[in-house]
Every structure is written in C-alpha cells, then in structure tokens.
Amino acid sequence: MPLLMITGYPSSGKTHRSTQLHTYFTSRISSSSLPLRAIHISDDTLNVPRSAYAEARTEKTARAELMSAVKRELTRDAIVIVDAPNYIKGFRYQMFCEAKAVQTPSCVVEVHIGTPIDTCRENNLRAREVDPATAYADEVFDNLVFRYEEPNGMTRWDSPLFTVLYDDPAPPGEAIWDALVGNDGRVKMVRPNAATVLRPATQQDYLYELDKQTSEIVAHILTWQKDHPGEEGGQVSVPLVQEVLQLPTKPLSVPQLQRIRRQFLALNRQHSLDKARIGALFVDYLNDQFGR
C-alpha cells in the first residue's frame, strides 16, 4: 500500500503534520468503507531516542529499525506514514525502492521550507523544557540541520512532493490521497523495475559478476577523476554500458562510492538480473544517487 515519507528539519512540526494526515486518512477510509488502514511509524512509536542521532553508529541502528518497520507494514491494505527526519536522500531512495517492490506508490511531504530554522530551534527548546527526552541536544540539532538534504520533486523518489508551510492549518490531505489512492478508491499500482523485484538468483556466477562489474565501474570513476583534476562533474562513458554516467560537481571519494556500491549490492544480491544488464543498472542507480 502507499508509502508517505515525512521529511524536514528537527522540531519543524513533522509529527504534528503526520498526526493530521493519519487522522485525515483514517476518517477518509472509514467514510468510504475501503479495506485499508492508516499506520503511523515514528521514532517515538519505535522508542528511538533523540540521542540516537548524536553519533553515526547509533543513528545507523535507528535507521535500520525504521526501515525494518517500513518493510513490515508495507502490505496490500495499509497506508504507511513514516514520521522521521528522513533527511538523507539515499535513505528516501531506499524506502522508494521498497514501495516500488510491492507495486505501491509513494510520495514525500516536506514540512521544513515554511518553518524557519530559528522557529525550529525555539520549538526544540520549548520541548526540552516540557520533556528533555523529546528534544534534541543543541549540537545534534545543528548537525541535523547542516546535513539536511532537501527533497527535489524532479527526482523519482522525491515525487510527487507536497510542501507544507508553517502557518498552513493542515497538509493537503485530499491532494495526497488522490496521488496515492485515487478518486475511485483504488490504490494505484506501480510497475516495479528489475532493480526492485525480488527473485532468486539463478544465473551461474551471478554474485561474482555483480561484485566484479560494480567494482570495475567504481574503479573507472576514480580513474576518470584522477585523469580530469579540477573538472566539475560531467558525462562519463562506461565501458560496455550504453547508459551515460552523470557525475556530480563535487569529486567523489572512495568511501562515498563504496557505500553506494554496497547499497546496490544489498538491493540486488537476491535478484535474478541479466548479467549483461548489471553494469547498466548500476550506472542508473548511481545517477539516481547523484541526483540526476
């Protein structure tokens, strides 16, 4: 069923907007007698403390727990609202892939634009006075704001994108409903692609080819950057791959590329991809990660 990702600065009102949407969807489902249910997943429902975002190790664990909950609840009869920072575009892409794998639509509700950072900081301070466990430490707050990767409605995994301004009385519930469910009450079906359909790997030496081809493409990128110092991005042809790789303006480091490669391997390790298409799919995945 549809996946709705809430994103925004810390203390920008994500939980408030999520609660409004959950109430709207529950009411809409009840009045229409559709065989659906609305599910609200958040750091609070998963008992993830705000302190989890203080260091990389605990934050990684928190994101893994959130992803597990999303996978668990993405069924044929649920609208899943993910109320969490969701500030990393790669993490939003992972959730997009999970939704696409079960042939259900997704969208992003962005609440940070209309909520100034100073207002978010004031909200955080007020929350700390009421209950310190519901607030972020100052250094964690500043770090999350600094690292926030704003959603872009031009990318597949961030669209359709709905922006909620600070003084809006409520999110555009009807528009979001139409994007995910439709006026006829039938949840829209999404056609999965080869990178998201889970099938047993049956081709001989598939895992070897998956590792080999992705490693060669990473090495090709690093070699290109070394041979073109100072160039800001550009199109790069990859041997034996028809798709063109569009590099970002900032140079890519080895850890960055290896992290993206590991994500791709995790998504496709159990798939039965055509070995001749592994390179093309990895290039397409890289272009998505680079924000093409």
PDB file of C-alpha atoms in Angstrom:
ATOM      1  CA  MET A   1       0.000   0.000   0.000  1.00  0.00           C
ATOM      2  CA  PRO A   2       1.072   3.640  -0.366  1.00  0.00           C
ATOM      3  CA  LEU A   3       4.103   4.943   1.458  1.00  0.00           C
ATOM      4  CA  LEU A   4       4.133   8.539   2.658  1.00  0.00           C
ATOM      5  CA  MET A   5       7.504   9.913   3.792  1.00  0.00           C
ATOM      6  CA  ILE A   6       7.594  12.974   6.058  1.00  0.00           C
ATOM      7  CA  THR A   7      10.792  14.985   5.905  1.00  0.00           C
ATOM      8  CA  GLY A   8      12.007  18.227   7.454  1.00  0.00           C
ATOM      9  CA  TYR A   9      14.294  19.935   9.913  1.00  0.00           C
ATOM     10  CA  PRO A  10      14.278  18.717  13.517  1.00  0.00           C
ATOM     11  CA  SER A  11      11.361  20.190  15.508  1.00  0.00           C
ATOM     12  CA  SER A  12       9.766  21.618  12.342  1.00  0.00           C
ATOM     13  CA  GLY A  13       6.388  20.019  13.055  1.00  0.00           C
ATOM     14  CA  LYS A  14       6.732  16.659  11.310  1.00  0.00           C
ATOM     15  CA  THR A  15       4.875  14.704  13.997  1.00  0.00           C
ATOM     16  CA  HIS A  16       2.079  17.283  14.122  1.00  0.00           C
ATOM     17  CA  ARG A  17       1.606  17.060  10.341  1.00  0.00           C
ATOM     18  CA  SER A  18       1.866  13.266  10.432  1.00  0.00           C
ATOM     19  CA  THR A  19      -0.857  13.097  13.078  1.00  0.00           C
ATOM     20  CA  GLN A  20      -3.076  15.374  10.989  1.00  0.00           C
ATOM     21  CA  LEU A  21      -2.599  13.158   7.941  1.00  0.00           C
ATOM     22  CA  HIS A  22      -3.182   9.978   9.945  1.00  0.00           C
ATOM     23  CA  THR A  23      -6.456  11.421  11.246  1.00  0.00           C
ATOM     24  CA  TYR A  24      -7.478  12.506   7.741  1.00  0.00           C
ATOM     25  CA  PHE A  25      -6.706   9.118   6.174  1.00  0.00           C
ATOM     26  CA  THR A  26      -8.455   7.234   8.985  1.00  0.00           C
ATOM     27  CA  SER A  27     -11.572   9.361   8.542  1.00  0.00           C
ATOM     28  CA  ARG A  28     -11.470   9.017   4.756  1.00  0.00           C
ATOM     29  CA  ILE A  29     -11.097   5.244   4.959  1.00  0.00           C
ATOM     30  CA  SER A  30     -13.920   4.958   7.493  1.00  0.00           C
ATOM     31  CA  SER A  31     -16.340   7.021   5.401  1.00  0.00           C
ATOM     32  CA  SER A  32     -15.538   5.133   2.204  1.00  0.00           C
ATOM     33  CA  SER A  33     -15.557   1.624   3.708  1.00  0.00           C
ATOM     34  CA  LEU A  34     -12.343   0.799   1.858  1.00  0.00           C
ATOM     35  CA  PRO A  35     -10.376  -2.265   3.047  1.00  0.00           C
ATOM     36  CA  LEU A  36      -7.477  -0.057   4.111  1.00  0.00           C
ATOM     37  CA  ARG A  37      -5.869   1.143   7.311  1.00  0.00           C
ATOM     38  CA  ALA A  38      -3.542   4.028   8.128  1.00  0.00           C
ATOM     39  CA  ILE A  39      -0.329   3.292  10.029  1.00  0.00           C
ATOM     40  CA  HIS A  40       1.864   5.916  11.698  1.00  0.00           C
ATOM     41  CA  ILE A  41       5.520   4.922  12.153  1.00  0.00           C
ATOM     42  CA  SER A  42       7.826   7.292  14.012  1.00  0.00           C
ATOM     43  CA  ASP A  43      10.894   7.390  16.215  1.00  0.00           C
ATOM     44  CA  ASP A  44       8.512   7.638  19.176  1.00  0.00           C
ATOM     45  CA  THR A  45       6.464   4.568  18.208  1.00  0.00           C
ATOM     46  CA  LEU A  46       9.730   2.653  17.760  1.00  0.00           C
ATOM     47  CA  ASN A  47      11.182   4.028  21.031  1.00  0.00           C
ATOM     48  CA  VAL A  48      14.147   5.589  19.224  1.00  0.00           C
ATOM     49  CA  PRO A  49      15.566   8.344  21.461  1.00  0.00           C
ATOM     50  CA  ARG A  50      16.611  11.734  20.091  1.00  0.00           C
ATOM     51  CA  SER A  51      20.108  10.949  21.340  1.00  0.00           C
ATOM     52  CA  ALA A  52      20.365   8.234  18.665  1.00  0.00           C
ATOM     53  CA  TYR A  53      21.280  10.977  16.175  1.00  0.00           C
ATOM     54  CA  ALA A  54      24.272  12.072  18.241  1.00  0.00           C
ATOM     55  CA  GLU A  55      26.680   9.634  16.560  1.00  0.00           C
ATOM     56  CA  ALA A  56      26.877   7.654  13.329  1.00  0.00           C
ATOM     57  CA  ARG A  57      26.739   4.204  14.941  1.00  0.00           C
ATOM     58  CA  THR A  58      23.502   4.737  16.872  1.00  0.00           C
ATOM     59  CA  GLU A  59      21.910   6.666  14.009  1.00  0.00           C
ATOM     60  CA  LYS A  60      22.626   3.788  11.630  1.00  0.00           C
ATOM     61  CA  THR A  61      20.897   1.424  14.063  1.00  0.00           C
ATOM     62  CA  ALA A  62      17.914   3.778  14.314  1.00  0.00           C
ATOM     63  CA  ARG A  63      17.551   3.975  10.526  1.00  0.00           C
ATOM     64  CA  ALA A  64      17.787   0.183  10.266  1.00  0.00           C
ATOM     65  CA  GLU A  65      14.998  -0.190  12.826  1.00  0.00           C
ATOM     66  CA  LEU A  66      12.869   2.321  10.930  1.00  0.00           C
ATOM     67  CA  MET A  67      13.459   0.522   7.630  1.00  0.00           C
ATOM     68  CA  SER A  68      12.540  -2.822   9.198  1.00  0.00           C
ATOM     69  CA  ALA A  69       9.250  -1.334  10.424  1.00  0.00           C
ATOM     70  CA  VAL A  70       8.505   0.073   6.958  1.00  0.00           C
ATOM     71  CA  LYS A  71       9.152  -3.303   5.309  1.00  0.00           C
ATOM     72  CA  ARG A  72       6.946  -4.977   7.895  1.00  0.00           C
ATOM     73  CA  GLU A  73       3.985  -2.663   7.394  1.00  0.00           C
ATOM     74  CA  LEU A  74       4.110  -2.217   3.606  1.00  0.00           C
ATOM     75  CA  THR A  75       1.262  -4.587   2.823  1.00  0.00           C
ATOM     76  CA  ARG A  76      -1.703  -4.560   0.477  1.00  0.00           C
ATOM     77  CA  ASP A  77      -4.064  -2.990   2.991  1.00  0.00           C
ATOM     78  CA  ALA A  78      -2.129  -0.148   4.657  1.00  0.00           C
ATOM     79  CA  ILE A  79      -1.197   3.475   4.063  1.00  0.00           C
ATOM     80  CA  VAL A  80       2.145   3.835   5.853  1.00  0.00           C
ATOM     81  CA  ILE A  81       3.148   7.275   7.165  1.00  0.00           C
ATOM     82  CA  VAL A  82       6.864   7.429   8.005  1.00  0.00           C
ATOM     83  CA  ASP A  83       7.359  10.228  10.529  1.00  0.00           C
ATOM     84  CA  ALA A  84      11.133  10.576  10.953  1.00  0.00           C
ATOM     85  CA  PRO A  85      13.869  13.048   9.920  1.00  0.00           C
ATOM     86  CA  ASN A  86      14.314  11.215   6.576  1.00  0.00           C
ATOM     87  CA  TYR A  87      16.896  13.883   5.774  1.00  0.00           C
ATOM     88  CA  ILE A  88      19.217  11.664   3.701  1.00  0.00           C
ATOM     89  CA  LYS A  89      18.179  11.360   0.063  1.00  0.00           C
ATOM     90  CA  GLY A  90      19.751   7.899  -0.183  1.00  0.00           C
ATOM     91  CA  PHE A  91      17.534   6.676   2.667  1.00  0.00           C
ATOM     92  CA  ARG A  92      14.438   8.130   0.996  1.00  0.00           C
ATOM     93  CA  TYR A  93      15.502   6.328  -2.177  1.00  0.00           C
ATOM     94  CA  GLN A  94      15.722   3.032  -0.281  1.00  0.00           C
ATOM     95  CA  MET A  95      12.179   3.466   1.010  1.00  0.00           C
ATOM     96  CA  PHE A  96      11.032   4.405  -2.505  1.00  0.00           C
ATOM     97  CA  CYS A  97      12.518   1.133  -3.768  1.00  0.00           C
ATOM     98  CA  GLU A  98      10.757  -0.836  -1.039  1.00  0.00           C
ATOM     99  CA  ALA A  99       7.423   0.707  -2.038  1.00  0.00           C
ATOM    100  CA  LYS A 100       8.060   0.055  -5.710  1.00  0.00           C
ATOM    101  CA  ALA A 101       8.991  -3.549  -4.979  1.00  0.00           C
ATOM    102  CA  VAL A 102       5.471  -4.182  -3.645  1.00  0.00           C
ATOM    103  CA  GLN A 103       3.966  -2.248  -6.582  1.00  0.00           C
ATOM    104  CA  THR A 104       2.595   0.604  -4.499  1.00  0.00           C
ATOM    105  CA  PRO A 105       3.035   4.386  -4.928  1.00  0.00           C
ATOM    106  CA  SER A 106       4.951   6.694  -2.604  1.00  0.00           C
ATOM    107  CA  CYS A 107       5.214  10.428  -2.045  1.00  0.00           C
ATOM    108  CA  VAL A 108       7.133  12.910   0.111  1.00  0.00           C
ATOM    109  CA  VAL A 109       5.594  15.541   2.397  1.00  0.00           C
ATOM    110  CA  GLU A 110       8.102  18.307   3.084  1.00  0.00           C
ATOM    111  CA  VAL A 111       7.487  20.491   6.126  1.00  0.00           C
ATOM    112  CA  HIS A 112      10.781  22.318   6.586  1.00  0.00           C
ATOM    113  CA  ILE A 113      10.574  25.093   3.975  1.00  0.00           C
ATOM    114  CA  GLY A 114       7.860  27.064   5.721  1.00  0.00           C
ATOM    115  CA  THR A 115       9.355  26.547   9.168  1.00  0.00           C
ATOM    116  CA  PRO A 116      12.394  28.804   9.678  1.00  0.00           C
ATOM    117  CA  ILE A 117      15.373  27.273  11.434  1.00  0.00           C
ATOM    118  CA  ASP A 118      15.060  29.766  14.289  1.00  0.00           C
ATOM    119  CA  THR A 119      11.455  28.657  14.824  1.00  0.00           C
ATOM    120  CA  CYS A 120      12.553  25.003  14.804  1.00  0.00           C
ATOM    121  CA  ARG A 121      15.204  25.848  17.384  1.00  0.00           C
ATOM    122  CA  GLU A 122      12.599  27.601  19.569  1.00  0.00           C
ATOM    123  CA  ASN A 123      10.289  24.586  19.251  1.00  0.00           C
ATOM    124  CA  ASN A 124      13.140  22.342  20.326  1.00  0.00           C
ATOM    125  CA  LEU A 125      13.902  24.495  23.356  1.00  0.00           C
ATOM    126  CA  ARG A 126      10.234  24.513  24.412  1.00  0.00           C
ATOM    127  CA  ALA A 127      10.067  20.747  24.063  1.00  0.00           C
ATOM    128  CA  ARG A 128      13.166  20.430  26.241  1.00  0.00           C
ATOM    129  CA  GLU A 129      11.500  22.466  28.997  1.00  0.00           C
ATOM    130  CA  VAL A 130       8.469  20.153  28.941  1.00  0.00           C
ATOM    131  CA  ASP A 131      10.277  16.828  28.473  1.00  0.00           C
ATOM    132  CA  PRO A 132      14.021  16.668  27.711  1.00  0.00           C
ATOM    133  CA  ALA A 133      13.576  13.228  26.121  1.00  0.00           C
ATOM    134  CA  THR A 134      11.513  14.764  23.298  1.00  0.00           C
ATOM    135  CA  ALA A 135      14.151  17.351  22.349  1.00  0.00           C
ATOM    136  CA  TYR A 136      17.492  17.250  20.545  1.00  0.00           C
ATOM    137  CA  ALA A 137      20.746  18.377  22.118  1.00  0.00           C
ATOM    138  CA  ASP A 138      21.936  21.665  20.607  1.00  0.00           C
ATOM    139  CA  GLU A 139      24.874  20.104  18.769  1.00  0.00           C
ATOM    140  CA  VAL A 140      22.666  17.307  17.387  1.00  0.00           C
ATOM    141  CA  PHE A 141      20.066  19.826  16.242  1.00  0.00           C
ATOM    142  CA  ASP A 142      22.679  21.932  14.438  1.00  0.00           C
ATOM    143  CA  ASN A 143      24.245  18.855  12.858  1.00  0.00           C
ATOM    144  CA  LEU A 144      20.916  17.566  11.500  1.00  0.00           C
ATOM    145  CA  VAL A 145      20.115  20.966  10.016  1.00  0.00           C
ATOM    146  CA  PHE A 146      23.568  21.200   8.427  1.00  0.00           C
ATOM    147  CA  ARG A 147      23.360  17.720   6.886  1.00  0.00           C
ATOM    148  CA  TYR A 148      19.756  18.012   5.698  1.00  0.00           C
ATOM    149  CA  GLU A 149      19.370  17.016   2.037  1.00  0.00           C
ATOM    150  CA  GLU A 150      16.367  18.864   0.689  1.00  0.00           C
ATOM    151  CA  PRO A 151      13.948  16.779  -1.406  1.00  0.00           C
ATOM    152  CA  ASN A 152      13.761  17.527  -5.117  1.00  0.00           C
ATOM    153  CA  GLY A 153      10.460  16.937  -6.877  1.00  0.00           C
ATOM    154  CA  MET A 154      12.353  16.384 -10.143  1.00  0.00           C
ATOM    155  CA  THR A 155      13.750  13.061  -8.871  1.00  0.00           C
ATOM    156  CA  ARG A 156      11.643   9.913  -8.961  1.00  0.00           C
ATOM    157  CA  TRP A 157      11.988   9.047  -5.290  1.00  0.00           C
ATOM    158  CA  ASP A 158      11.009  12.546  -4.079  1.00  0.00           C
ATOM    159  CA  SER A 159       7.920  12.903  -6.238  1.00  0.00           C
ATOM    160  CA  PRO A 160       5.147  13.713  -6.002  1.00  0.00           C
ATOM    161  CA  LEU A 161       6.361  16.291  -3.489  1.00  0.00           C
ATOM    162  CA  PHE A 162       3.982  18.198  -1.222  1.00  0.00           C
ATOM    163  CA  THR A 163       5.275  21.184   0.762  1.00  0.00           C
ATOM    164  CA  VAL A 164       3.501  22.255   3.958  1.00  0.00           C
ATOM    165  CA  LEU A 165       4.106  25.823   5.090  1.00  0.00           C
ATOM    166  CA  TYR A 166       4.485  26.691   8.757  1.00  0.00           C
ATOM    167  CA  ASP A 167       1.170  28.563   9.016  1.00  0.00           C
ATOM    168  CA  ASP A 168      -0.866  26.144   6.899  1.00  0.00           C
ATOM    169  CA  PRO A 169      -3.786  24.864   9.002  1.00  0.00           C
ATOM    170  CA  ALA A 170      -3.354  21.335   7.630  1.00  0.00           C
ATOM    171  CA  PRO A 171      -1.446  19.387   4.965  1.00  0.00           C
ATOM    172  CA  PRO A 172      -3.126  18.949   1.546  1.00  0.00           C
ATOM    173  CA  GLY A 173      -4.766  15.692   2.561  1.00  0.00           C
ATOM    174  CA  GLU A 174      -7.095  15.424  -0.439  1.00  0.00           C
ATOM    175  CA  ALA A 175      -4.278  16.008  -2.958  1.00  0.00           C
ATOM    176  CA  ILE A 176      -2.090  13.426  -1.218  1.00  0.00           C
ATOM    177  CA  TRP A 177      -4.980  10.950  -1.138  1.00  0.00           C
ATOM    178  CA  ASP A 178      -5.551  11.432  -4.871  1.00  0.00           C
ATOM    179  CA  ALA A 179      -1.838  10.900  -5.576  1.00  0.00           C
ATOM    180  CA  LEU A 180      -1.683   7.670  -3.580  1.00  0.00           C
ATOM    181  CA  VAL A 181      -5.156   6.156  -3.738  1.00  0.00           C
ATOM    182  CA  GLY A 182      -7.110   8.000  -6.405  1.00  0.00           C
ATOM    183  CA  ASN A 183     -10.631   9.348  -6.620  1.00  0.00           C
ATOM    184  CA  ASP A 184     -12.076   5.919  -7.362  1.00  0.00           C
ATOM    185  CA  GLY A 185     -10.702   4.479  -4.122  1.00  0.00           C
ATOM    186  CA  ARG A 186      -8.439   2.031  -5.889  1.00  0.00           C
ATOM    187  CA  VAL A 187      -4.834   2.170  -4.784  1.00  0.00           C
ATOM    188  CA  LYS A 188      -2.634   2.922  -7.768  1.00  0.00           C
ATOM    189  CA  MET A 189      -0.401   0.071  -8.855  1.00  0.00           C
ATOM    190  CA  VAL A 190       3.228   0.807  -9.607  1.00  0.00           C
ATOM    191  CA  ARG A 191       5.148  -1.269 -12.090  1.00  0.00           C
ATOM    192  CA  PRO A 192       8.368  -2.471 -10.462  1.00  0.00           C
ATOM    193  CA  ASN A 193      11.613  -2.466 -12.386  1.00  0.00           C
ATOM    194  CA  ALA A 194      14.337  -5.064 -12.479  1.00  0.00           C
ATOM    195  CA  ALA A 195      16.238  -3.401  -9.647  1.00  0.00           C
ATOM    196  CA  THR A 196      13.356  -3.766  -7.171  1.00  0.00           C
ATOM    197  CA  VAL A 197      11.738  -7.118  -7.994  1.00  0.00           C
ATOM    198  CA  LEU A 198      12.999  -9.804  -5.635  1.00  0.00           C
ATOM    199  CA  ARG A 199      13.609 -13.141  -7.341  1.00  0.00           C
ATOM    200  CA  PRO A 200      16.002 -15.963  -6.544  1.00  0.00           C
ATOM    201  CA  ALA A 201      19.385 -15.610  -8.194  1.00  0.00           C
ATOM    202  CA  THR A 202      19.657 -18.499 -10.631  1.00  0.00           C
ATOM    203  CA  GLN A 203      22.301 -17.458 -13.150  1.00  0.00           C
ATOM    204  CA  GLN A 204      25.660 -19.136 -12.786  1.00  0.00           C
ATOM    205  CA  ASP A 205      28.347 -16.902 -11.242  1.00  0.00           C
ATOM    206  CA  TYR A 206      25.759 -14.131 -10.725  1.00  0.00           C
ATOM    207  CA  LEU A 207      27.183 -12.883  -7.416  1.00  0.00           C
ATOM    208  CA  TYR A 208      30.689 -12.931  -8.856  1.00  0.00           C
ATOM    209  CA  GLU A 209      29.575 -10.831 -11.830  1.00  0.00           C
ATOM    210  CA  LEU A 210      27.615  -8.465  -9.576  1.00  0.00           C
ATOM    211  CA  ASP A 211      30.689  -7.800  -7.456  1.00  0.00           C
ATOM    212  CA  LYS A 212      33.101  -7.671 -10.410  1.00  0.00           C
ATOM    213  CA  GLN A 213      31.131  -5.306 -12.631  1.00  0.00           C
ATOM    214  CA  THR A 214      30.236  -2.849  -9.881  1.00  0.00           C
ATOM    215  CA  SER A 215      33.859  -2.798  -8.675  1.00  0.00           C
ATOM    216  CA  GLU A 216      35.073  -2.081 -12.210  1.00  0.00           C
ATOM    217  CA  ILE A 217      32.663   0.840 -12.598  1.00  0.00           C
ATOM    218  CA  VAL A 218      33.767   2.334  -9.264  1.00  0.00           C
ATOM    219  CA  ALA A 219      37.401   1.985 -10.353  1.00  0.00           C
ATOM    220  CA  HIS A 220      36.545   3.603 -13.698  1.00  0.00           C
ATOM    221  CA  ILE A 221      35.022   6.618 -11.926  1.00  0.00           C
ATOM    222  CA  LEU A 222      38.062   7.059  -9.692  1.00  0.00           C
ATOM    223  CA  THR A 223      40.408   6.794 -12.668  1.00  0.00           C
ATOM    224  CA  TRP A 224      38.389   9.364 -14.598  1.00  0.00           C
ATOM    225  CA  GLN A 225      38.517  11.797 -11.678  1.00  0.00           C
ATOM    226  CA  LYS A 226      42.254  11.292 -11.376  1.00  0.00           C
ATOM    227  CA  ASP A 227      42.755  11.954 -15.085  1.00  0.00           C
ATOM    228  CA  HIS A 228      40.495  15.033 -15.061  1.00  0.00           C
ATOM    229  CA  PRO A 229      41.516  17.018 -11.975  1.00  0.00           C
ATOM    230  CA  GLY A 230      39.572  20.195 -11.335  1.00  0.00           C
ATOM    231  CA  GLU A 231      36.672  19.320 -13.638  1.00  0.00           C
ATOM    232  CA  GLU A 232      33.284  19.859 -12.024  1.00  0.00           C
ATOM    233  CA  GLY A 233      31.175  16.857 -12.911  1.00  0.00           C
ATOM    234  CA  GLY A 234      30.409  15.830 -16.449  1.00  0.00           C
ATOM    235  CA  GLN A 235      29.195  12.922 -18.530  1.00  0.00           C
ATOM    236  CA  VAL A 236      31.326   9.800 -18.423  1.00  0.00           C
ATOM    237  CA  SER A 237      31.079   6.805 -20.721  1.00  0.00           C
ATOM    238  CA  VAL A 238      31.430   3.442 -19.002  1.00  0.00           C
ATOM    239  CA  PRO A 239      32.908   0.520 -20.968  1.00  0.00           C
ATOM    240  CA  LEU A 240      30.299  -1.972 -22.197  1.00  0.00           C
ATOM    241  CA  VAL A 241      27.462   0.202 -20.848  1.00  0.00           C
ATOM    242  CA  GLN A 242      25.217   2.226 -23.138  1.00  0.00           C
ATOM    243  CA  GLU A 243      23.871   4.493 -20.389  1.00  0.00           C
ATOM    244  CA  VAL A 244      25.897   7.631 -19.682  1.00  0.00           C
ATOM    245  CA  LEU A 245      27.082   8.331 -16.140  1.00  0.00           C
ATOM    246  CA  GLN A 246      26.460  11.889 -14.936  1.00  0.00           C
ATOM    247  CA  LEU A 247      28.957  12.756 -12.194  1.00  0.00           C
ATOM    248  CA  PRO A 248      28.122  15.425  -9.587  1.00  0.00           C
ATOM    249  CA  THR A 249      30.023  18.699  -9.393  1.00  0.00           C
ATOM    250  CA  LYS A 250      31.931  17.691  -6.266  1.00  0.00           C
ATOM    251  CA  PRO A 251      34.607  14.968  -6.529  1.00  0.00           C
ATOM    252  CA  LEU A 252      33.543  11.576  -5.229  1.00  0.00           C
ATOM    253  CA  SER A 253      35.588   9.877  -2.538  1.00  0.00           C
ATOM    254  CA  VAL A 254      36.314   6.162  -2.294  1.00  0.00           C
ATOM    255  CA  PRO A 255      34.125   5.756   0.857  1.00  0.00           C
ATOM    256  CA  GLN A 256      31.209   7.508  -0.890  1.00  0.00           C
ATOM    257  CA  LEU A 257      31.383   5.251  -3.926  1.00  0.00           C
ATOM    258  CA  GLN A 258      31.857   2.101  -1.864  1.00  0.00           C
ATOM    259  CA  ARG A 259      28.873   2.989   0.317  1.00  0.00           C
ATOM    260  CA  ILE A 260      26.647   3.421  -2.743  1.00  0.00           C
ATOM    261  CA  ARG A 261      28.025   0.197  -4.222  1.00  0.00           C
ATOM    262  CA  ARG A 262      27.251  -1.729  -1.018  1.00  0.00           C
ATOM    263  CA  GLN A 263      23.695  -0.386  -1.087  1.00  0.00           C
ATOM    264  CA  PHE A 264      23.275  -1.579  -4.674  1.00  0.00           C
ATOM    265  CA  LEU A 265      24.698  -4.996  -3.818  1.00  0.00           C
ATOM    266  CA  ALA A 266      22.333  -5.331  -0.852  1.00  0.00           C
ATOM    267  CA  LEU A 267      19.335  -4.467  -3.013  1.00  0.00           C
ATOM    268  CA  ASN A 268      20.267  -6.876  -5.811  1.00  0.00           C
ATOM    269  CA  ARG A 269      22.089  -9.757  -4.138  1.00  0.00           C
ATOM    270  CA  GLN A 270      18.984 -11.955  -4.202  1.00  0.00           C
ATOM    271  CA  HIS A 271      17.723 -10.789  -7.599  1.00  0.00           C
ATOM    272  CA  SER A 272      17.910 -12.689 -10.846  1.00  0.00           C
ATOM    273  CA  LEU A 273      19.216  -9.868 -13.028  1.00  0.00           C
ATOM    274  CA  ASP A 274      20.506 -10.392 -16.525  1.00  0.00           C
ATOM    275  CA  LYS A 275      24.272 -10.389 -16.057  1.00  0.00           C
ATOM    276  CA  ALA A 276      24.623  -8.323 -19.228  1.00  0.00           C
ATOM    277  CA  ARG A 277      22.478  -5.601 -17.621  1.00  0.00           C
ATOM    278  CA  ILE A 278      24.236  -5.347 -14.250  1.00  0.00           C
ATOM    279  CA  GLY A 279      26.511  -2.518 -15.386  1.00  0.00           C
ATOM    280  CA  ALA A 280      23.642  -0.524 -16.897  1.00  0.00           C
ATOM    281  CA  LEU A 281      21.511  -0.921 -13.770  1.00  0.00           C
ATOM    282  CA  PHE A 282      24.386   0.152 -11.543  1.00  0.00           C
ATOM    283  CA  VAL A 283      25.013   3.241 -13.684  1.00  0.00           C
ATOM    284  CA  ASP A 284      21.305   4.082 -13.485  1.00  0.00           C
ATOM    285  CA  TYR A 285      21.427   3.620  -9.704  1.00  0.00           C
ATOM    286  CA  LEU A 286      24.488   5.876  -9.464  1.00  0.00           C
ATOM    287  CA  ASN A 287      22.749   8.581 -11.494  1.00  0.00           C
ATOM    288  CA  ASP A 288      19.794   8.404  -9.106  1.00  0.00           C
ATOM    289  CA  GLN A 289      22.110   8.697  -6.106  1.00  0.00           C
ATOM    290  CA  PHE A 290      23.933  11.642  -7.628  1.00  0.00           C
ATOM    291  CA  GLY A 291      20.602  13.442  -8.025  1.00  0.00           C
ATOM    292  CA  ARG A 292      20.344  13.388 -11.777  1.00  0.00           C
TER     293      ARG A 292
END
